[in-house]
Short mmCIF file of C-alpha atoms in Angstrom, two decimals:
data_model
loop_
_atom_site.label_atom_id
_atom_site.label_comp_id
_atom_site.label_asym_id
_atom_site.label_seq_id
_atom_site.Cartn_x
_atom_site.Cartn_y
_atom_site.Cartn_z
CA MET O 24 2.21 12.10 -27.68
CA ARG O 25 4.24 9.49 -29.49
CA ALA O 26 2.11 6.37 -28.29
CA ASN O 27 4.34 3.75 -29.41
CA PHE O 28 7.34 5.37 -27.70
CA ILE O 29 5.50 5.58 -24.47
CA LEU O 30 4.39 1.59 -25.19
CA SER O 31 7.73 0.49 -25.81
CA GLU O 32 8.86 2.08 -22.41
CA VAL O 33 6.15 0.43 -20.67
CA TRP O 34 7.08 -2.95 -22.34
CA ILE O 35 10.56 -2.56 -21.39
CA GLY O 36 9.77 -1.66 -17.74
CA LEU O 37 7.54 -4.43 -17.27
CA ARG O 38 9.87 -6.94 -18.68
CA ARG O 39 12.68 -5.61 -16.56
CA ASN O 40 11.08 -6.49 -13.17
CA LEU O 41 9.15 -9.38 -14.32
CA THR O 42 8.92 -11.06 -11.17
CA MET O 43 7.35 -7.93 -9.40
CA THR O 44 5.07 -7.61 -12.12
CA ILE O 45 3.81 -11.12 -11.62
CA ALA O 46 3.58 -10.47 -7.74
CA VAL O 47 1.37 -7.49 -8.58
CA ILE O 48 -0.95 -9.36 -10.90
CA VAL O 49 -1.64 -12.13 -8.62
CA THR O 50 -2.13 -10.04 -5.28
CA VAL O 51 -4.40 -7.93 -7.21
CA ALA O 52 -6.17 -10.86 -8.78
CA VAL O 53 -6.94 -12.51 -5.51
CA GLY O 54 -7.76 -8.96 -3.73
CA MET O 55 -10.20 -8.24 -6.46
CA ALA O 56 -11.60 -11.70 -6.53
CA MET O 57 -12.21 -11.63 -2.77
CA PHE O 58 -13.86 -8.32 -3.36
CA GLY O 59 -15.94 -9.52 -5.94
CA VAL O 60 -17.10 -12.55 -3.89
CA GLY O 61 -18.19 -10.02 -1.29
CA LEU O 62 -20.11 -8.17 -3.83
CA LEU O 63 -21.76 -11.64 -5.03
CA ILE O 64 -22.70 -12.62 -1.46
CA TRP O 65 -24.32 -9.03 -0.92
CA ALA O 66 -26.30 -9.46 -4.02
CA GLN O 67 -27.25 -13.10 -3.22
CA VAL O 68 -28.42 -11.97 0.27
CA ASN O 69 -30.22 -9.07 -1.14
CA THR O 70 -32.24 -11.35 -3.86
CA MET O 71 -32.73 -14.13 -0.97
CA LYS O 72 -34.33 -11.36 1.19
CA ASP O 73 -36.76 -10.11 -1.50
CA PHE O 74 -37.78 -13.68 -1.99
CA TRP O 75 -38.07 -14.53 1.60
CA ASP O 76 -39.74 -11.50 2.76
CA ASP O 77 -42.83 -12.35 0.75
CA LYS O 78 -43.15 -15.55 2.74
CA VAL O 79 -42.49 -14.34 6.28
CA GLU O 80 -45.37 -14.69 8.54
CA VAL O 81 -46.16 -15.11 12.16
CA SER O 82 -47.82 -18.25 13.42
CA VAL O 83 -49.99 -17.60 16.50
CA PHE O 84 -50.83 -20.92 18.09
CA MET O 85 -53.98 -21.27 20.17
CA CYS O 86 -54.57 -23.51 23.14
CA THR O 87 -56.22 -27.11 22.91
CA LYS O 88 -57.71 -29.25 25.29
CA ASN O 89 -54.60 -31.23 25.83
CA SER O 90 -52.14 -28.37 25.61
CA ALA O 91 -49.40 -28.61 27.90
CA ASP O 92 -48.24 -24.95 27.76
CA SER O 93 -48.54 -23.13 31.10
CA ASP O 94 -50.28 -20.21 29.51
CA CYS O 95 -53.38 -22.21 28.55
CA LYS O 96 -53.89 -23.70 32.23
CA GLY O 97 -54.96 -26.97 30.64
CA LYS O 98 -58.11 -25.14 28.94
CA ALA O 99 -58.88 -24.89 25.15
CA ILE O 100 -59.39 -21.66 23.72
CA THR O 101 -63.17 -20.41 23.73
CA PRO O 102 -64.81 -19.52 20.33
CA ASP O 103 -65.27 -16.01 21.80
CA GLN O 104 -61.58 -15.69 22.34
CA VAL O 105 -60.91 -16.98 18.83
CA THR O 106 -63.02 -14.36 17.23
CA ALA O 107 -61.65 -11.64 19.75
CA LEU O 108 -57.95 -12.64 18.98
CA GLN O 109 -58.83 -12.98 15.10
CA GLU O 110 -60.18 -9.36 15.20
CA ARG O 111 -57.24 -8.21 17.15
CA LEU O 112 -54.72 -9.54 14.70
CA LYS O 113 -56.76 -8.09 11.89
CA SER O 114 -56.57 -4.63 13.32
CA THR O 115 -52.91 -4.74 13.92
CA PRO O 116 -51.20 -2.21 11.46
CA GLY O 117 -49.29 -3.86 8.61
CA VAL O 118 -51.33 -7.03 8.63
CA THR O 119 -52.63 -8.20 5.32
CA GLU O 120 -54.29 -11.34 5.89
CA VAL O 121 -55.13 -13.71 8.72
CA ILE O 122 -55.74 -17.24 7.91
CA TYR O 123 -57.13 -19.85 10.35
CA GLU O 124 -55.89 -23.23 10.44
CA GLY O 125 -58.01 -25.84 12.23
CA GLN O 126 -56.85 -28.92 13.87
CA GLU O 127 -57.59 -31.10 10.46
CA ALA O 128 -55.79 -28.82 8.34
CA ALA O 129 -52.69 -28.66 10.66
CA TYR O 130 -52.91 -32.54 10.52
CA ARG O 131 -53.02 -32.88 6.95
CA ARG O 132 -49.92 -30.30 6.50
CA PHE O 133 -48.10 -32.18 9.34
CA GLN O 134 -48.92 -35.69 7.42
CA GLU O 135 -47.42 -34.41 4.23
CA ASN O 136 -44.26 -33.07 5.75
CA GLN O 137 -41.92 -35.63 4.60
CA ALA O 138 -39.05 -34.25 7.10
CA VAL O 139 -40.96 -35.38 9.99
CA GLU O 140 -40.00 -38.94 11.11
CA LYS O 141 -42.45 -41.71 9.93
CA THR O 142 -43.24 -43.13 13.44
CA LEU O 143 -43.84 -39.75 14.89
CA ARG O 144 -46.43 -39.18 11.96
CA GLU O 145 -48.03 -42.28 12.71
CA VAL O 146 -48.62 -41.87 16.65
CA THR O 147 -49.83 -38.24 16.21
CA ARG O 148 -53.49 -37.85 16.21
CA VAL O 149 -55.75 -35.11 15.05
CA GLU O 150 -56.36 -33.80 18.39
CA ASP O 151 -52.69 -33.48 18.99
CA MET O 152 -52.36 -30.93 16.62
CA PRO O 153 -52.63 -27.18 17.50
CA THR O 154 -54.99 -24.63 15.97
CA SER O 155 -53.24 -21.42 14.71
CA PHE O 156 -53.74 -18.10 12.73
CA ARG O 157 -51.22 -17.52 10.04
CA VAL O 158 -50.66 -13.92 9.82
CA LYS O 159 -49.32 -12.37 6.62
CA LEU O 160 -47.55 -9.10 6.56
CA ALA O 161 -47.38 -6.06 4.30
CA ASN O 162 -43.75 -5.52 5.52
CA PRO O 163 -41.73 -8.12 7.30
CA ASP O 164 -40.11 -5.79 9.31
CA ASN O 165 -43.07 -5.19 11.33
CA SER O 166 -43.56 -8.96 12.57
CA ASP O 167 -42.49 -7.84 15.98
CA VAL O 168 -45.67 -5.49 16.40
CA VAL O 169 -47.78 -8.65 15.33
CA VAL O 170 -45.92 -10.85 17.99
CA LYS O 171 -46.43 -8.34 20.76
CA ALA O 172 -50.15 -8.00 19.87
CA ALA O 173 -50.76 -11.68 20.10
CA GLU O 174 -48.56 -12.74 22.85
CA GLY O 175 -50.09 -12.84 26.30
CA GLN O 176 -53.70 -12.68 24.86
CA PRO O 177 -56.26 -15.15 26.51
CA GLY O 178 -56.17 -18.55 24.76
CA VAL O 179 -52.96 -17.98 23.16
CA SER O 180 -50.40 -20.84 23.69
CA SER O 181 -47.36 -19.50 21.62
CA VAL O 182 -46.32 -17.14 18.91
CA LYS O 183 -43.62 -18.08 16.33
CA ASN O 184 -42.02 -15.59 14.08
CA HIS O 185 -40.58 -17.12 10.93
CA ARG O 186 -38.23 -14.33 10.69
CA ASP O 187 -36.08 -15.22 13.48
CA LEU O 188 -35.31 -18.50 11.74
CA LEU O 189 -34.37 -16.47 8.64
CA ASP O 190 -32.32 -13.78 10.51
CA ASP O 191 -30.11 -16.61 11.79
CA PHE O 192 -29.41 -17.66 8.11
CA PHE O 193 -28.84 -14.23 7.00
CA GLY O 194 -26.43 -13.42 9.82
CA LEU O 195 -24.35 -16.26 8.70
CA LEU O 196 -24.38 -14.69 4.92
CA ASP O 197 -23.58 -11.57 6.47
CA SER O 198 -20.49 -12.71 8.15
CA LEU O 199 -19.21 -14.48 5.12
CA GLN O 200 -19.40 -11.21 3.30
CA LEU O 201 -17.65 -9.35 5.94
CA ALA O 202 -14.98 -12.00 5.93
CA ALA O 203 -14.74 -11.82 2.28
CA PHE O 204 -14.35 -7.84 2.41
CA ALA O 205 -12.01 -7.93 5.22
CA LEU O 206 -9.78 -10.58 3.34
CA ALA O 207 -10.06 -8.25 0.07
CA ILE O 208 -8.95 -5.17 2.25
CA ILE O 209 -5.82 -6.93 3.49
CA VAL O 210 -4.82 -8.37 0.29
CA VAL O 211 -5.43 -4.73 -1.37
CA ILE O 212 -3.02 -3.32 1.10
CA ALA O 213 -0.48 -5.93 0.16
CA SER O 214 -0.85 -5.21 -3.64
CA ILE O 215 -0.76 -1.37 -2.75
CA LEU O 216 2.69 -1.99 -1.10
CA LEU O 217 4.10 -4.14 -3.92
CA ILE O 218 2.90 -1.73 -6.54
CA ALA O 219 4.78 0.91 -4.71
CA ASN O 220 7.83 -1.29 -4.59
CA THR O 221 7.53 -2.19 -8.17
CA VAL O 222 7.53 1.39 -9.22
CA ARG O 223 10.25 2.26 -7.02
CA LEU O 224 12.35 -0.45 -8.62
CA SER O 225 11.34 0.67 -12.06
CA ALA O 226 12.19 4.27 -11.49
CA TYR O 227 15.63 3.06 -10.22
CA ASN O 228 16.22 0.93 -12.99
CA ARG O 229 15.45 3.86 -15.49
CA ARG O 230 17.09 6.63 -13.43
CA ARG O 231 19.36 7.38 -16.35
CA GLU O 232 16.43 7.65 -18.62
CA THR O 233 14.43 9.81 -16.59
CA ALA O 234 17.34 12.05 -15.70
CA ILE O 235 18.15 12.79 -19.44
CA MET O 236 14.34 13.22 -19.93
CA ARG O 237 14.13 15.90 -17.48
CA LEU O 238 17.32 17.58 -18.62
CA VAL O 239 16.07 17.78 -22.18
CA GLY O 240 12.66 19.12 -21.01
CA ALA O 241 10.36 16.19 -21.26
CA SER O 242 6.85 17.05 -19.57
CA ASN O 243 6.05 15.47 -16.41
CA VAL O 244 3.27 13.69 -18.20
CA TYR O 245 5.68 11.99 -20.71
CA ILE O 246 8.25 10.89 -17.74
CA GLN O 247 5.51 9.64 -15.37
CA LEU O 248 3.13 8.03 -17.86
CA PRO O 249 5.12 5.03 -18.80
CA PHE O 250 5.19 4.10 -14.83
CA VAL O 251 1.74 4.63 -14.15
CA MET O 252 0.82 2.61 -17.26
CA GLU O 253 2.87 -0.32 -16.08
CA GLY O 254 0.76 -0.12 -12.94
CA MET O 255 -2.43 0.25 -14.85
CA ILE O 256 -1.70 -2.87 -16.91
CA ALA O 257 -0.76 -4.98 -14.21
CA GLY O 258 -3.85 -3.90 -12.37
CA LEU O 259 -5.81 -4.76 -15.67
CA VAL O 260 -4.19 -8.09 -16.14
CA GLY O 261 -4.90 -8.83 -12.43
CA GLY O 262 -8.50 -7.63 -12.94
CA VAL O 263 -9.00 -10.14 -16.01
CA VAL O 264 -7.48 -12.90 -13.75
CA SER O 265 -10.10 -12.09 -11.03
CA SER O 266 -12.85 -12.07 -13.56
CA VAL O 267 -12.17 -15.74 -14.35
CA MET O 268 -11.99 -16.62 -10.92
CA LEU O 269 -15.49 -14.76 -10.18
CA ILE O 270 -17.08 -16.76 -13.15
CA VAL O 271 -15.62 -19.92 -11.54
CA ALA O 272 -16.92 -19.09 -8.26
CA LYS O 273 -20.31 -18.45 -9.57
CA ILE O 274 -20.46 -21.76 -11.30
CA VAL O 275 -18.75 -24.02 -8.67
CA ILE O 276 -19.76 -22.35 -5.44
CA PHE O 277 -22.98 -20.11 -5.72
CA ASP O 278 -24.87 -22.34 -8.18
CA ARG O 279 -24.24 -25.55 -6.07
CA PHE O 280 -24.97 -23.66 -2.87
CA GLN O 281 -28.31 -22.80 -4.52
CA ALA O 282 -28.99 -26.17 -5.79
CA TYR O 283 -28.37 -27.60 -2.20
CA LEU O 284 -30.55 -24.90 -0.41
CA ALA O 285 -33.24 -25.00 -3.24
CA ILE O 286 -33.99 -21.54 -2.69
CA GLY O 287 -35.18 -20.51 -5.99
CA SER O 288 -33.51 -17.20 -6.01
CA GLN O 289 -30.67 -17.77 -8.68
CA LEU O 290 -27.53 -15.51 -8.78
CA GLN O 291 -28.06 -13.99 -12.41
CA TRP O 292 -25.02 -13.54 -14.79
CA ASP O 293 -25.77 -9.72 -15.15
CA THR O 294 -25.15 -9.62 -11.18
CA VAL O 295 -21.57 -11.33 -11.84
CA ALA O 296 -20.90 -9.06 -14.70
CA SER O 297 -21.52 -5.98 -12.67
CA ALA O 298 -19.36 -7.51 -9.60
CA ILE O 299 -16.61 -8.17 -12.19
CA LEU O 300 -16.76 -4.76 -13.78
CA GLY O 301 -16.78 -3.31 -10.17
CA SER O 302 -13.62 -5.06 -9.16
CA LEU O 303 -11.89 -4.53 -12.41
CA VAL O 304 -12.43 -0.78 -12.28
CA ALA O 305 -11.45 -0.74 -8.64
CA GLY O 306 -8.28 -2.81 -9.48
CA VAL O 307 -7.10 -0.54 -12.14
CA LEU O 308 -7.85 2.69 -10.01
CA ILE O 309 -5.88 1.19 -7.08
CA CYS O 310 -2.94 0.36 -9.12
CA VAL O 311 -2.84 3.83 -10.92
CA LEU O 312 -3.25 5.72 -7.85
CA ALA O 313 -0.58 3.65 -5.82
CA SER O 314 1.79 4.13 -8.93
CA PHE O 315 1.19 7.89 -9.00
CA VAL O 316 1.57 8.51 -5.34
CA THR O 317 4.82 6.48 -5.39
CA LEU O 318 6.17 8.30 -8.34
CA ARG O 319 5.67 11.63 -6.39
CA ARG O 320 8.21 10.45 -3.86
CA TYR O 321 10.77 8.45 -6.16
CA LEU O 322 10.69 10.57 -9.33
CA ARG O 323 11.30 14.31 -8.58
CA VAL O 324 10.45 16.14 -11.72
CA MET Z 14 20.12 35.92 -22.54
CA ILE Z 15 21.26 34.91 -19.19
CA HIS Z 16 21.08 37.71 -16.40
CA PHE Z 17 22.02 37.20 -12.68
CA ASP Z 18 21.15 39.90 -10.37
CA ASN Z 19 22.62 39.75 -6.85
CA VAL Z 20 22.03 35.99 -6.63
CA THR Z 21 22.95 34.21 -3.56
CA LYS Z 22 22.46 30.34 -3.04
CA VAL Z 23 23.08 28.50 0.35
CA TYR Z 24 22.43 24.88 0.41
CA ALA Z 25 20.69 23.45 3.24
CA ASN Z 26 22.74 22.58 6.26
CA GLN Z 27 25.82 24.56 4.98
CA ASN Z 28 26.87 27.95 6.43
CA ARG Z 29 29.06 29.02 3.54
CA PRO Z 30 27.03 30.28 0.41
CA ALA Z 31 27.85 28.51 -2.94
CA LEU Z 32 27.10 31.85 -4.76
CA ASP Z 33 27.53 34.89 -2.81
CA HIS Z 34 25.81 38.08 -4.50
CA VAL Z 35 26.57 37.15 -7.73
CA SER Z 36 25.35 39.26 -10.78
CA VAL Z 37 26.42 38.70 -14.26
CA ASP Z 38 25.22 39.20 -17.94
CA ILE Z 39 25.79 36.92 -20.64
CA ASP Z 40 24.38 38.20 -24.12
CA LYS Z 41 23.01 36.06 -27.05
CA SER Z 42 25.54 34.12 -28.88
CA GLU Z 43 28.25 34.77 -26.50
CA PHE Z 44 30.88 32.05 -25.63
CA VAL Z 45 31.74 32.23 -21.86
CA PHE Z 46 34.10 30.18 -19.86
CA LEU Z 47 33.26 29.67 -16.13
CA VAL Z 48 36.48 29.03 -14.24
CA GLY Z 49 37.67 28.50 -10.74
CA PRO Z 50 38.45 25.85 -8.28
CA SER Z 51 36.28 22.97 -7.41
CA GLY Z 52 33.62 24.21 -4.83
CA SER Z 53 33.80 27.72 -6.07
CA GLY Z 54 30.10 27.70 -7.35
CA LYS Z 55 30.45 26.80 -11.25
CA SER Z 56 27.97 23.68 -11.01
CA THR Z 57 25.60 25.53 -8.69
CA PHE Z 58 25.50 28.70 -11.34
CA LEU Z 59 24.55 26.02 -14.14
CA ARG Z 60 22.12 24.36 -12.01
CA LEU Z 61 20.54 27.67 -11.13
CA ILE Z 62 20.09 28.46 -14.84
CA LEU Z 63 18.22 25.15 -15.50
CA LYS Z 64 15.92 25.85 -12.44
CA GLU Z 65 17.13 22.60 -10.82
CA GLU Z 66 17.84 25.08 -7.79
CA LYS Z 67 16.19 28.10 -6.57
CA PRO Z 68 18.47 31.01 -5.40
CA ASN Z 69 17.73 32.30 -1.68
CA SER Z 70 17.89 35.89 -2.98
CA GLY Z 71 18.38 37.88 -6.24
CA THR Z 72 16.83 37.26 -9.60
CA ILE Z 73 17.69 35.21 -12.59
CA HIS Z 74 16.41 35.80 -15.98
CA VAL Z 75 17.01 33.18 -18.72
CA ALA Z 76 15.81 33.81 -22.26
CA GLY Z 77 13.78 36.90 -21.04
CA LYS Z 78 11.98 34.90 -18.35
CA ASP Z 79 12.16 35.51 -14.63
CA LEU Z 80 12.77 32.14 -13.18
CA SER Z 81 11.16 32.67 -9.70
CA ARG Z 82 7.96 33.72 -11.71
CA LEU Z 83 8.22 30.35 -13.99
CA SER Z 84 5.83 27.68 -12.71
CA ASN Z 85 7.01 24.24 -12.19
CA PHE Z 86 4.61 23.30 -14.94
CA LYS Z 87 6.64 25.41 -17.39
CA VAL Z 88 10.03 24.29 -16.27
CA PRO Z 89 10.32 21.61 -18.93
CA HIS Z 90 9.74 24.26 -21.52
CA LEU Z 91 12.63 26.34 -20.29
CA ARG Z 92 14.71 23.28 -20.27
CA ARG Z 93 13.90 22.52 -24.21
CA ARG Z 94 15.73 25.74 -24.84
CA ILE Z 95 18.85 24.98 -23.13
CA GLY Z 96 21.17 22.06 -24.08
CA CYS Z 97 23.59 20.44 -21.57
CA VAL Z 98 26.67 18.44 -21.85
CA PHE Z 99 28.46 16.81 -18.75
CA GLN Z 100 31.99 15.65 -17.93
CA ASP Z 101 30.56 12.03 -17.92
CA PHE Z 102 28.47 12.27 -21.17
CA ARG Z 103 25.25 10.57 -19.65
CA LEU Z 104 24.74 8.48 -22.65
CA LEU Z 105 22.10 5.73 -22.51
CA PRO Z 106 24.06 2.40 -22.84
CA ASN Z 107 21.36 0.35 -24.38
CA LYS Z 108 20.79 2.67 -27.20
CA ASN Z 109 23.02 3.55 -30.31
CA VAL Z 110 24.26 7.00 -31.47
CA TYR Z 111 21.31 7.70 -33.56
CA GLU Z 112 18.78 6.58 -30.85
CA ASN Z 113 20.78 8.26 -28.07
CA VAL Z 114 20.21 11.65 -30.15
CA ALA Z 115 16.59 10.74 -31.29
CA PHE Z 116 15.71 10.11 -27.64
CA ALA Z 117 15.93 13.87 -26.57
CA LEU Z 118 13.27 14.62 -29.35
CA GLU Z 119 11.14 11.41 -28.74
CA VAL Z 120 10.66 12.55 -25.06
CA ILE Z 121 9.51 16.05 -25.93
CA GLY Z 122 6.85 14.55 -28.35
CA LYS Z 123 8.46 15.52 -31.87
CA PRO Z 124 7.19 13.63 -34.94
CA ARG Z 125 9.10 10.82 -36.21
CA ARG Z 126 9.54 12.48 -39.66
CA PHE Z 127 11.08 15.57 -38.16
CA ILE Z 128 13.46 13.32 -36.19
CA ARG Z 129 14.41 11.43 -39.08
CA LYS Z 130 15.50 14.59 -40.88
CA VAL Z 131 17.37 16.40 -38.08
CA VAL Z 132 19.12 13.68 -36.23
CA PRO Z 133 21.48 12.69 -39.07
CA GLU Z 134 22.11 16.49 -39.75
CA VAL Z 135 23.32 17.00 -36.20
CA ILE Z 136 25.29 13.72 -36.00
CA GLU Z 137 27.11 15.02 -39.10
CA LEU Z 138 27.63 18.37 -37.39
CA VAL Z 139 29.50 17.03 -34.33
CA GLY Z 140 31.73 14.86 -36.82
CA LEU Z 141 30.41 11.45 -36.25
CA GLU Z 142 28.88 10.55 -39.68
CA GLY Z 143 28.93 6.91 -40.59
CA LYS Z 144 28.91 6.06 -36.78
CA ALA Z 145 25.02 6.59 -36.30
CA HIS Z 146 24.56 2.68 -35.40
CA ARG Z 147 27.55 2.38 -32.98
CA MET Z 148 26.85 1.69 -29.51
CA PRO Z 149 28.21 3.94 -26.87
CA GLU Z 150 30.75 1.40 -25.43
CA GLU Z 151 32.25 1.18 -29.00
CA LEU Z 152 33.08 4.65 -29.05
CA SER Z 153 35.97 6.60 -27.55
CA GLY Z 154 35.53 9.13 -24.93
CA GLY Z 155 35.87 12.01 -27.48
CA GLU Z 156 33.18 10.35 -29.57
CA GLN Z 157 30.93 9.91 -26.79
CA GLN Z 158 31.04 13.53 -25.90
CA ARG Z 159 30.25 14.33 -29.34
CA VAL Z 160 27.16 12.18 -29.03
CA ALA Z 161 26.41 14.10 -25.94
CA MET Z 162 26.88 17.35 -27.71
CA ALA Z 163 24.55 16.33 -30.66
CA ARG Z 164 21.78 15.30 -28.31
CA ALA Z 165 22.14 18.52 -26.29
CA PHE Z 166 22.01 20.56 -29.75
CA VAL Z 167 19.39 18.38 -31.74
CA ASN Z 168 16.59 20.49 -30.57
CA ARG Z 169 18.17 23.77 -31.67
CA PRO Z 170 18.64 25.32 -27.87
CA MET Z 171 19.31 29.16 -27.46
CA ILE Z 172 21.64 28.11 -24.72
CA LEU Z 173 24.18 25.29 -24.38
CA LEU Z 174 25.75 24.54 -20.94
CA ALA Z 175 28.75 22.54 -20.71
CA ASP Z 176 30.06 21.30 -17.18
CA GLU Z 177 33.77 20.24 -17.64
CA PRO Z 178 33.02 18.67 -21.11
CA THR Z 179 36.70 18.01 -21.55
CA GLY Z 180 37.27 16.72 -17.99
CA ASN Z 181 37.47 12.99 -19.02
CA ILE Z 182 39.23 13.51 -22.38
CA ASP Z 183 42.65 13.66 -23.34
CA PRO Z 184 44.04 17.28 -24.53
CA ALA Z 185 44.49 16.07 -28.24
CA THR Z 186 40.73 14.84 -28.37
CA SER Z 187 39.65 17.98 -26.46
CA ILE Z 188 40.61 20.28 -29.18
CA GLY Z 189 38.00 18.51 -31.50
CA ILE Z 190 35.32 18.93 -28.74
CA MET Z 191 36.16 22.71 -28.78
CA LYS Z 192 35.75 23.02 -32.31
CA VAL Z 193 32.29 21.54 -32.23
CA LEU Z 194 31.28 23.81 -29.31
CA ASP Z 195 32.68 26.77 -31.27
CA ARG Z 196 30.82 25.53 -34.35
CA ILE Z 197 27.57 25.31 -32.30
CA ASN Z 198 28.35 28.94 -31.00
CA ARG Z 199 28.69 30.19 -34.43
CA THR Z 200 25.03 29.12 -35.17
CA GLY Z 201 23.94 31.79 -32.84
CA THR Z 202 23.71 29.56 -29.56
CA THR Z 203 24.98 30.93 -26.22
CA VAL Z 204 27.58 28.71 -24.87
CA VAL Z 205 28.54 28.45 -21.01
CA MET Z 206 31.36 26.30 -20.34
CA ALA Z 207 32.66 25.48 -16.87
CA THR Z 208 36.19 24.17 -17.14
CA HIS Z 209 39.57 23.65 -15.11
CA ASP Z 210 41.17 23.27 -18.53
CA ALA Z 211 43.74 26.30 -18.46
CA ALA Z 212 45.14 25.29 -22.02
CA ILE Z 213 41.74 25.50 -23.63
CA VAL Z 214 40.64 28.73 -22.00
CA ASP Z 215 44.13 30.33 -23.03
CA SER Z 216 43.84 29.02 -26.78
CA MET Z 217 40.17 30.06 -27.22
CA ARG Z 218 40.49 33.81 -26.29
CA LYS Z 219 36.85 34.33 -25.23
CA ARG Z 220 35.33 35.86 -22.11
CA VAL Z 221 36.19 34.44 -18.92
CA VAL Z 222 34.46 34.60 -15.51
CA GLU Z 223 36.26 33.49 -12.73
CA LEU Z 224 34.50 32.45 -9.57
CA GLU Z 225 36.10 31.91 -5.99
CA ASP Z 226 34.32 30.95 -2.85
CA GLY Z 227 30.94 32.01 -4.59
CA LYS Z 228 32.08 35.27 -5.71
CA ILE Z 229 33.09 36.68 -9.00
CA VAL Z 230 36.63 37.61 -8.93
CA ARG Z 231 37.36 38.37 -12.46
CA ASP Z 232 35.40 38.92 -15.47
CA GLN Z 233 37.16 39.74 -18.77
CA SER Z 234 36.42 39.58 -22.49
CA ARG Z 235 39.18 37.75 -24.63
CA GLY Z 236 40.49 36.47 -21.20
CA VAL Z 237 42.85 33.69 -20.12
CA TYR Z 238 42.79 31.25 -17.40
CA GLY Z 239 44.77 33.08 -14.92
CA GLN Z 240 48.22 32.95 -13.25
CA ALA Z 241 47.28 31.06 -10.13
CA TYR Z 242 46.98 27.63 -11.56
#
């Protein structure tokens, strides 16, 4: 192998179709950046799920004297029913803790909640507050079981599964992730076609050289390597540009997003690093494969 | 060195065979003229030796190897032992004489030290000393063909195939080209030259194989081009 001979061939090839090379670099960069953003959203959703799963609980609200709920029939829950309900909740599989929250405690929490409008806080009295059980779970996926166990029991006014709220939010993130991946696939297809075209042009530009190389008995590796390396270098440069895009995305989008939502689950730099590595490797592989497959068609050896 | 046994080649979409049951033996360090009108199968004969085409039937041995059993992977190694010269020279216009000759060695991975040593030698052998740094466009047709011959011979092949090497060159210059071919032949290299040039064939007095419609119609040692032309 004469490394500098092959490198000079690669350099000549890249310079000869500079515009095509730039087009390849740009599409690979955008495609890989979208792919990386998809990976980042995926990582973000996972860390957020871990964070929230510890906090998912089911609230079981009990009837009070003035309860407007039809299931209560205007009657407050009796102390016997409270004990029965607590036993029932405790014996439900997957439940780790059942905490009773009386009207006083609920009122205090309500008053502390700054999100509630001030006038509403002022007119609400202790008697208006519901009593509830807050049920903590070992595995948040089992929350439906708890909901089923509590619903329809005597003295139960309503059951609220916190998970339903989170599911909406995660659903939004999931579709963002899907959109990023879909966009990545489209752009990757475009870059594959561009690479194929570039290699074809390159093979045509150098048909004299390759014809002579075949004639004097150069091995297939020697003939094909410069073309494949052209694709590889374009892919690598595109990958580096996409890494910069991902770093910017982390700082500008993800960090701000977290500051806004105050979610306490920071996207770590090592996650960004692995997303960059993943998209870099994918970019180079796609370019090399696309070059190689095109060569088989346009460079008969 | 080259052995054709009952070789037939029919190109796709053609009824008439380009070579029709051809059997011929060419020994080591022989000089053979391949003559015949256009379309008589001369080029096909040369392409078969290089394994650029495969015969439909019959066997071909080159340098002791059965080409039908030679894997595609090993074809480059076969071609390293065969030099080729064409009517249209096929030089690289953006490389000078030295670089054009060196290219043939670079692409088969020869070390630079070796290239620096042998390229000037072969440039001298073809009579282009002092012109190593000229570009092809600065050279006459005859000189360009000498560069092509230097490139074909620089790896010391066992066989040199020449497909109408004097086809684009005037008769006076052709004599010089033939002298170089003769010099190469004297180093022990087998030379097969396809040509239309009756004057050259007549003057060289070498073996002549005549093809017509894909068949060998004449094979004589120390022959002439023939009466028909």
